[in-house]
Amino acid sequence: MGHSAAVWDYRAATEITKDWNGIDKIVLRNPRGASARVSLHGGQVTSWRNEQGEELLFTSSKAIFKPPKALRGGIPICFPQFGNCGSLEQHGFARNKIWTVDENPPPLGPNDSHGKSFIDLLLKPSEEDLKCWPHSFEFRLRVSLAADGSLTLISRIRNVNGKPFSFSFAYHTYLSVSDISEVRIEGLETLDYLDNLCQKERFTEQGDAITFESEVDRVYLTTPNVVAVLDHEKKRTYVIRKEGLHDVVVWNPWEKKSKSMADFGDDEYKQMLCVDGAAIEKPVTLKPGEEWTGRLELSVVASTLSSEHFDLQTSGGF
């Protein structure tokens, strides 16, 4: 579950406790005081704090912490369906299931474990799951926290079925922002997107950057591997790096929809923005024995750096 180092014991920096429902949660820490919390309910990251202790992920004050209800906030995992684009419940069942700690996962590369505190989780379908989605799979998730405070999620989904299956996927990432009207996204300009507010009609992004003045619910297509979310008031930028996830979902419910959601405060849309690494337009298809990997890395930098800097820094991938 961790990696030992002479100066910092990463295994000791990974602690398993219980939440108030009696469900295990894992706390990851790094040497500088940053932390992340992961719940076995949904394999969901519920907190990510920087070394100053500031919470970087949004969770609604009205969130319902009671399985099988998915928590409104953090990073819910949408699998094997995103939204209502199939026959399953909204966003699929993975976010509502109790995962297990994977004590002996297949190895990942040294860059995915060295100098990081991490936890490996595993989800396999129950008999109930197989009735509504008749495909056998193994879903392995690693959540890791690096020395620089960056948070990485690596999903590996393997087909252990006798026939192919297809799925859609998203890391439904709720970012905490100071004021949605002062936020912009760079990296998605000029791209096509499907607008869920217009029956998934296809449009082309016209702006130099995406800003927010009303409800937004879009799936941007064929996106770059790096997207930046700039929070002017906090003078910080979330840098989202991804692999295996060709789409980006951008969602803010704005005022009217916020009031219709029982587990969301009326004015909380001002303090959040969902920007998801996703695979939606072209579902992933796995033949028997095949495995898919989808990676997401979240980091925070001072907003004095321009988006060109991100491209230069990340042209070689992770």
Short mmCIF file of C-alpha atoms in Angstrom, two decimals:
data_model
loop_
_atom_site.label_atom_id
_atom_site.label_comp_id
_atom_site.label_asym_id
_atom_site.label_seq_id
_atom_site.Cartn_x
_atom_site.Cartn_y
_atom_site.Cartn_z
CA MET A 1 0.00 0.00 0.00
CA GLY A 2 2.96 2.35 0.21
CA HIS A 3 6.59 2.89 -0.61
CA SER A 4 9.28 3.10 2.07
CA ALA A 5 11.97 5.75 1.84
CA ALA A 6 14.86 6.52 4.15
CA VAL A 7 13.58 9.97 5.12
CA TRP A 8 9.81 9.66 4.75
CA ASP A 9 7.93 6.43 5.40
CA TYR A 10 5.21 6.44 2.75
CA ARG A 11 3.58 3.32 4.19
CA ALA A 12 3.14 5.07 7.54
CA ALA A 13 1.71 8.05 5.64
CA THR A 14 -1.20 5.86 4.47
CA GLU A 15 -3.75 5.44 7.26
CA ILE A 16 -7.02 3.48 7.20
CA THR A 17 -9.81 4.65 9.52
CA LYS A 18 -13.61 4.42 9.52
CA ASP A 19 -16.16 7.10 8.66
CA TRP A 20 -19.37 7.62 10.63
CA ASN A 21 -21.14 4.94 8.55
CA GLY A 22 -18.48 2.42 9.59
CA ILE A 23 -17.01 2.34 6.07
CA ASP A 24 -13.25 2.34 5.71
CA LYS A 25 -11.60 5.49 4.43
CA ILE A 26 -7.93 5.95 3.59
CA VAL A 27 -5.95 9.08 4.39
CA LEU A 28 -2.85 9.75 2.28
CA ARG A 29 -0.26 12.31 3.42
CA ASN A 30 2.95 13.74 2.00
CA PRO A 31 6.00 15.20 3.81
CA ARG A 32 4.86 18.82 3.30
CA GLY A 33 1.46 18.36 4.93
CA ALA A 34 -0.76 17.86 1.88
CA SER A 35 -3.38 15.13 2.19
CA ALA A 36 -6.08 13.20 0.36
CA ARG A 37 -8.97 11.06 1.62
CA VAL A 38 -10.44 8.11 -0.27
CA SER A 39 -13.59 6.24 0.74
CA LEU A 40 -14.23 2.57 0.02
CA HIS A 41 -17.77 3.74 -0.72
CA GLY A 42 -17.46 4.26 -4.46
CA GLY A 43 -13.65 4.32 -4.44
CA GLN A 44 -14.29 8.05 -4.21
CA VAL A 45 -11.72 10.71 -3.39
CA THR A 46 -13.58 12.89 -0.87
CA SER A 47 -10.83 15.39 0.02
CA TRP A 48 -7.62 16.81 -1.42
CA ARG A 49 -5.81 19.45 0.62
CA ASN A 50 -2.65 21.42 -0.15
CA GLU A 51 0.20 21.88 2.33
CA GLN A 52 -1.58 24.92 3.83
CA GLY A 53 -4.56 22.69 4.60
CA GLU A 54 -6.85 24.36 2.04
CA GLU A 55 -9.48 22.04 0.55
CA LEU A 56 -9.14 21.88 -3.24
CA LEU A 57 -12.19 19.71 -3.99
CA PHE A 58 -15.78 20.87 -3.51
CA THR A 59 -18.27 18.89 -1.42
CA SER A 60 -21.79 20.21 -0.96
CA SER A 61 -22.83 21.21 2.55
CA LYS A 62 -26.02 19.25 1.81
CA ALA A 63 -24.21 16.13 0.58
CA ILE A 64 -25.75 12.88 1.79
CA PHE A 65 -23.11 10.67 3.44
CA LYS A 66 -25.17 7.51 3.36
CA PRO A 67 -24.66 4.53 1.02
CA PRO A 68 -25.91 3.66 -1.50
CA LYS A 69 -26.37 7.37 -2.29
CA ALA A 70 -23.32 8.79 -4.09
CA LEU A 71 -21.65 11.73 -2.35
CA ARG A 72 -22.18 15.13 -4.02
CA GLY A 73 -18.59 16.29 -4.33
CA GLY A 74 -15.00 15.06 -4.45
CA ILE A 75 -14.25 12.77 -7.42
CA PRO A 76 -17.03 10.21 -8.04
CA ILE A 77 -16.11 7.54 -10.58
CA CYS A 78 -18.67 7.15 -13.37
CA PHE A 79 -18.57 3.56 -14.71
CA PRO A 80 -19.77 1.72 -16.77
CA GLN A 81 -22.01 4.56 -17.88
CA PHE A 82 -21.75 8.34 -17.82
CA GLY A 83 -24.93 10.33 -17.24
CA ASN A 84 -28.11 8.72 -18.52
CA CYS A 85 -26.71 7.63 -21.90
CA GLY A 86 -27.55 3.94 -21.31
CA SER A 87 -29.92 1.63 -19.46
CA LEU A 88 -28.21 1.87 -16.05
CA GLU A 89 -28.72 4.29 -13.17
CA GLN A 90 -27.31 7.82 -13.60
CA HIS A 91 -23.49 7.64 -13.93
CA GLY A 92 -23.42 3.83 -13.52
CA PHE A 93 -23.01 1.78 -10.35
CA ALA A 94 -19.29 1.97 -9.48
CA ARG A 95 -19.73 5.14 -7.39
CA ASN A 96 -22.39 3.45 -5.23
CA LYS A 97 -20.55 0.19 -4.45
CA ILE A 98 -18.26 -0.74 -1.58
CA TRP A 99 -14.76 -1.34 -2.94
CA THR A 100 -12.03 -3.40 -1.29
CA VAL A 101 -8.36 -2.65 -0.64
CA ASP A 102 -6.28 -4.48 -3.27
CA GLU A 103 -3.40 -5.98 -1.29
CA ASN A 104 -1.60 -7.48 -4.27
CA PRO A 105 -2.28 -5.44 -7.43
CA PRO A 106 -0.50 -6.08 -10.72
CA PRO A 107 2.52 -3.76 -10.76
CA LEU A 108 2.49 -0.27 -12.21
CA GLY A 109 5.57 1.60 -13.42
CA PRO A 110 8.09 3.00 -10.89
CA ASN A 111 6.90 6.56 -11.58
CA ASP A 112 3.49 5.54 -10.27
CA SER A 113 4.74 4.51 -6.84
CA HIS A 114 8.20 5.94 -6.09
CA GLY A 115 8.06 8.87 -3.68
CA LYS A 116 4.28 8.73 -3.34
CA SER A 117 1.82 7.63 -0.69
CA PHE A 118 -0.87 5.58 -2.38
CA ILE A 119 -3.68 3.08 -2.00
CA ASP A 120 -4.87 0.39 -4.42
CA LEU A 121 -8.57 -0.45 -4.55
CA LEU A 122 -10.52 -3.16 -6.36
CA LEU A 123 -14.11 -3.50 -7.57
CA LYS A 124 -15.59 -6.70 -8.98
CA PRO A 125 -19.24 -7.07 -10.00
CA SER A 126 -21.69 -8.61 -7.57
CA GLU A 127 -24.46 -10.97 -8.68
CA GLU A 128 -26.81 -8.00 -8.48
CA ASP A 129 -24.52 -5.96 -10.78
CA LEU A 130 -24.36 -8.80 -13.30
CA LYS A 131 -28.15 -8.85 -13.54
CA CYS A 132 -28.29 -5.24 -14.72
CA TRP A 133 -24.95 -5.22 -16.61
CA PRO A 134 -24.00 -8.83 -17.51
CA HIS A 135 -20.22 -8.37 -17.95
CA SER A 136 -17.45 -9.64 -15.70
CA PHE A 137 -14.69 -7.12 -15.02
CA GLU A 138 -11.93 -6.24 -12.60
CA PHE A 139 -11.62 -2.53 -11.90
CA ARG A 140 -8.38 -1.57 -10.18
CA LEU A 141 -7.92 1.98 -8.94
CA ARG A 142 -4.75 3.54 -7.58
CA VAL A 143 -4.98 6.91 -5.84
CA SER A 144 -1.62 8.52 -5.06
CA LEU A 145 -0.35 11.73 -3.50
CA ALA A 146 3.08 12.96 -4.60
CA ALA A 147 5.66 14.98 -2.69
CA ASP A 148 4.64 18.11 -4.65
CA GLY A 149 1.00 17.64 -3.56
CA SER A 150 -0.30 16.46 -6.95
CA LEU A 151 -3.09 13.87 -6.88
CA THR A 152 -3.16 11.01 -9.39
CA LEU A 153 -5.91 8.48 -10.12
CA ILE A 154 -5.12 5.48 -12.32
CA SER A 155 -7.99 3.21 -13.35
CA ARG A 156 -7.30 -0.19 -14.90
CA ILE A 157 -10.37 -2.04 -16.16
CA ARG A 158 -9.94 -5.61 -17.40
CA ASN A 159 -12.44 -7.76 -19.27
CA VAL A 160 -12.57 -11.15 -17.54
CA ASN A 161 -15.70 -12.03 -19.51
CA GLY A 162 -16.02 -14.48 -22.38
CA LYS A 163 -17.28 -11.77 -24.74
CA PRO A 164 -16.46 -8.11 -25.54
CA PHE A 165 -18.12 -5.27 -23.69
CA SER A 166 -18.19 -1.48 -24.00
CA PHE A 167 -18.41 1.24 -21.36
CA SER A 168 -18.22 4.99 -20.86
CA PHE A 169 -16.24 6.53 -18.04
CA ALA A 170 -15.51 9.78 -16.22
CA TYR A 171 -13.63 11.09 -13.21
CA HIS A 172 -16.43 13.48 -12.17
CA THR A 173 -14.08 16.02 -10.55
CA TYR A 174 -15.68 18.73 -8.39
CA LEU A 175 -13.11 21.54 -8.14
CA SER A 176 -13.43 24.15 -5.40
CA VAL A 177 -13.33 27.69 -6.81
CA SER A 178 -13.62 31.12 -5.15
CA ASP A 179 -16.23 32.57 -7.55
CA ILE A 180 -17.42 30.82 -10.73
CA SER A 181 -17.79 34.17 -12.52
CA GLU A 182 -14.02 34.73 -12.03
CA VAL A 183 -12.97 31.33 -13.41
CA ARG A 184 -11.89 30.37 -16.91
CA ILE A 185 -10.79 27.16 -18.61
CA GLU A 186 -7.95 27.12 -21.12
CA GLY A 187 -7.15 24.28 -23.50
CA LEU A 188 -10.63 23.60 -24.93
CA GLU A 189 -10.95 26.60 -27.26
CA THR A 190 -11.91 25.89 -30.93
CA LEU A 191 -12.99 22.33 -30.04
CA ASP A 192 -16.32 20.68 -30.82
CA TYR A 193 -18.61 19.83 -27.93
CA LEU A 194 -21.93 18.09 -27.30
CA ASP A 195 -24.33 20.37 -25.42
CA ASN A 196 -26.46 18.40 -22.96
CA LEU A 197 -28.73 21.44 -22.60
CA CYS A 198 -29.58 21.16 -26.33
CA GLN A 199 -30.28 17.42 -26.71
CA LYS A 200 -26.54 16.68 -27.17
CA GLU A 201 -26.39 18.86 -30.30
CA ARG A 202 -22.83 19.42 -31.56
CA PHE A 203 -21.32 22.92 -31.49
CA THR A 204 -17.85 24.44 -31.85
CA GLU A 205 -16.35 26.46 -29.00
CA GLN A 206 -15.92 30.06 -30.16
CA GLY A 207 -14.29 31.76 -27.16
CA ASP A 208 -10.59 32.26 -26.43
CA ALA A 209 -11.30 30.57 -23.09
CA ILE A 210 -14.40 29.16 -21.42
CA THR A 211 -16.03 31.49 -18.89
CA PHE A 212 -19.29 31.14 -16.96
CA GLU A 213 -22.42 33.28 -16.95
CA SER A 214 -25.13 30.60 -16.91
CA GLU A 215 -25.65 26.83 -16.67
CA VAL A 216 -23.08 24.78 -18.61
CA ASP A 217 -23.29 21.02 -19.30
CA ARG A 218 -21.01 20.01 -22.16
CA VAL A 219 -18.82 17.16 -23.38
CA TYR A 220 -15.78 18.53 -25.25
CA LEU A 221 -14.43 16.11 -27.85
CA THR A 222 -10.92 15.06 -28.91
CA THR A 223 -9.36 17.18 -26.18
CA PRO A 224 -5.66 17.76 -25.42
CA ASN A 225 -4.00 15.88 -22.57
CA VAL A 226 -3.58 19.10 -20.55
CA VAL A 227 -6.37 21.48 -19.51
CA ALA A 228 -6.03 24.44 -17.12
CA VAL A 229 -8.68 25.92 -14.81
CA LEU A 230 -7.71 29.44 -13.72
CA ASP A 231 -9.17 30.89 -10.51
CA HIS A 232 -8.41 34.63 -10.66
CA GLU A 233 -9.47 35.49 -7.13
CA LYS A 234 -7.30 32.79 -5.53
CA LYS A 235 -4.53 33.43 -8.10
CA ARG A 236 -4.14 29.71 -8.60
CA THR A 237 -4.56 27.33 -11.50
CA TYR A 238 -5.65 23.71 -11.48
CA VAL A 239 -3.68 21.78 -14.09
CA ILE A 240 -5.45 18.64 -15.30
CA ARG A 241 -3.30 16.07 -17.10
CA LYS A 242 -4.88 12.94 -18.49
CA GLU A 243 -4.23 9.83 -20.58
CA GLY A 244 -6.71 7.46 -22.19
CA LEU A 245 -9.51 10.02 -21.68
CA HIS A 246 -10.29 11.80 -24.94
CA ASP A 247 -13.25 13.86 -23.73
CA VAL A 248 -13.66 16.58 -21.09
CA VAL A 249 -16.96 17.21 -19.34
CA VAL A 250 -17.58 20.77 -18.11
CA TRP A 251 -20.53 21.25 -15.74
CA ASN A 252 -21.91 23.97 -13.52
CA PRO A 253 -25.62 23.78 -12.61
CA TRP A 254 -26.06 27.54 -12.02
CA GLU A 255 -28.92 28.97 -10.02
CA LYS A 256 -32.11 27.30 -11.26
CA LYS A 257 -30.82 23.71 -11.35
CA SER A 258 -29.05 24.14 -7.99
CA LYS A 259 -32.41 24.83 -6.35
CA SER A 260 -33.84 21.60 -7.79
CA MET A 261 -31.14 19.34 -6.29
CA ALA A 262 -31.85 18.11 -2.76
CA ASP A 263 -28.18 17.42 -1.98
CA PHE A 264 -26.87 20.76 -3.24
CA GLY A 265 -27.10 24.24 -1.69
CA ASP A 266 -28.97 26.94 -3.62
CA ASP A 267 -25.91 29.19 -4.00
CA GLU A 268 -23.16 26.55 -4.00
CA TYR A 269 -22.81 26.67 -7.79
CA LYS A 270 -20.69 29.79 -7.22
CA GLN A 271 -18.00 27.78 -5.40
CA MET A 272 -17.66 24.74 -7.68
CA LEU A 273 -16.89 23.61 -11.19
CA CYS A 274 -16.79 20.07 -12.57
CA VAL A 275 -14.09 19.41 -15.16
CA ASP A 276 -13.90 15.69 -15.90
CA GLY A 277 -11.42 13.58 -17.81
CA ALA A 278 -13.78 11.20 -19.61
CA ALA A 279 -14.39 8.64 -22.36
CA ILE A 280 -17.97 9.23 -23.53
CA GLU A 281 -18.45 9.99 -27.23
CA LYS A 282 -16.58 6.85 -28.29
CA PRO A 283 -17.13 4.21 -25.59
CA VAL A 284 -14.21 1.96 -24.70
CA THR A 285 -14.56 -1.60 -26.03
CA LEU A 286 -12.58 -4.42 -24.44
CA LYS A 287 -12.21 -7.89 -25.90
CA PRO A 288 -11.87 -10.82 -23.47
CA GLY A 289 -8.61 -10.43 -21.52
CA GLU A 290 -8.00 -6.84 -22.66
CA GLU A 291 -7.33 -4.00 -20.21
CA TRP A 292 -7.91 -0.25 -20.47
CA THR A 293 -6.06 2.38 -18.46
CA GLY A 294 -7.31 5.90 -17.77
CA ARG A 295 -5.12 8.34 -15.81
CA LEU A 296 -5.87 11.69 -14.26
CA GLU A 297 -3.36 13.93 -12.51
CA LEU A 298 -4.43 17.09 -10.69
CA SER A 299 -1.94 19.72 -9.59
CA VAL A 300 -2.10 23.36 -8.53
CA VAL A 301 0.27 26.14 -9.60
CA ALA A 302 0.35 29.90 -9.14
CA SER A 303 -1.67 31.63 -11.87
CA THR A 304 1.32 33.73 -12.93
CA LEU A 305 2.23 30.82 -15.23
CA SER A 306 0.59 30.85 -18.64
CA SER A 307 -1.08 27.90 -20.33
CA GLU A 308 1.83 27.69 -22.81
CA HIS A 309 4.01 26.76 -19.86
CA PHE A 310 1.76 23.76 -19.15
CA ASP A 311 2.10 22.55 -22.72
CA LEU A 312 5.89 22.82 -22.61
CA GLN A 313 6.05 21.09 -19.27
CA THR A 314 3.79 18.21 -20.23
CA SER A 315 4.53 17.49 -23.87
CA GLY A 316 6.16 14.23 -22.80
CA GLY A 317 3.10 12.99 -20.89
CA PHE A 318 3.19 11.88 -17.27
#
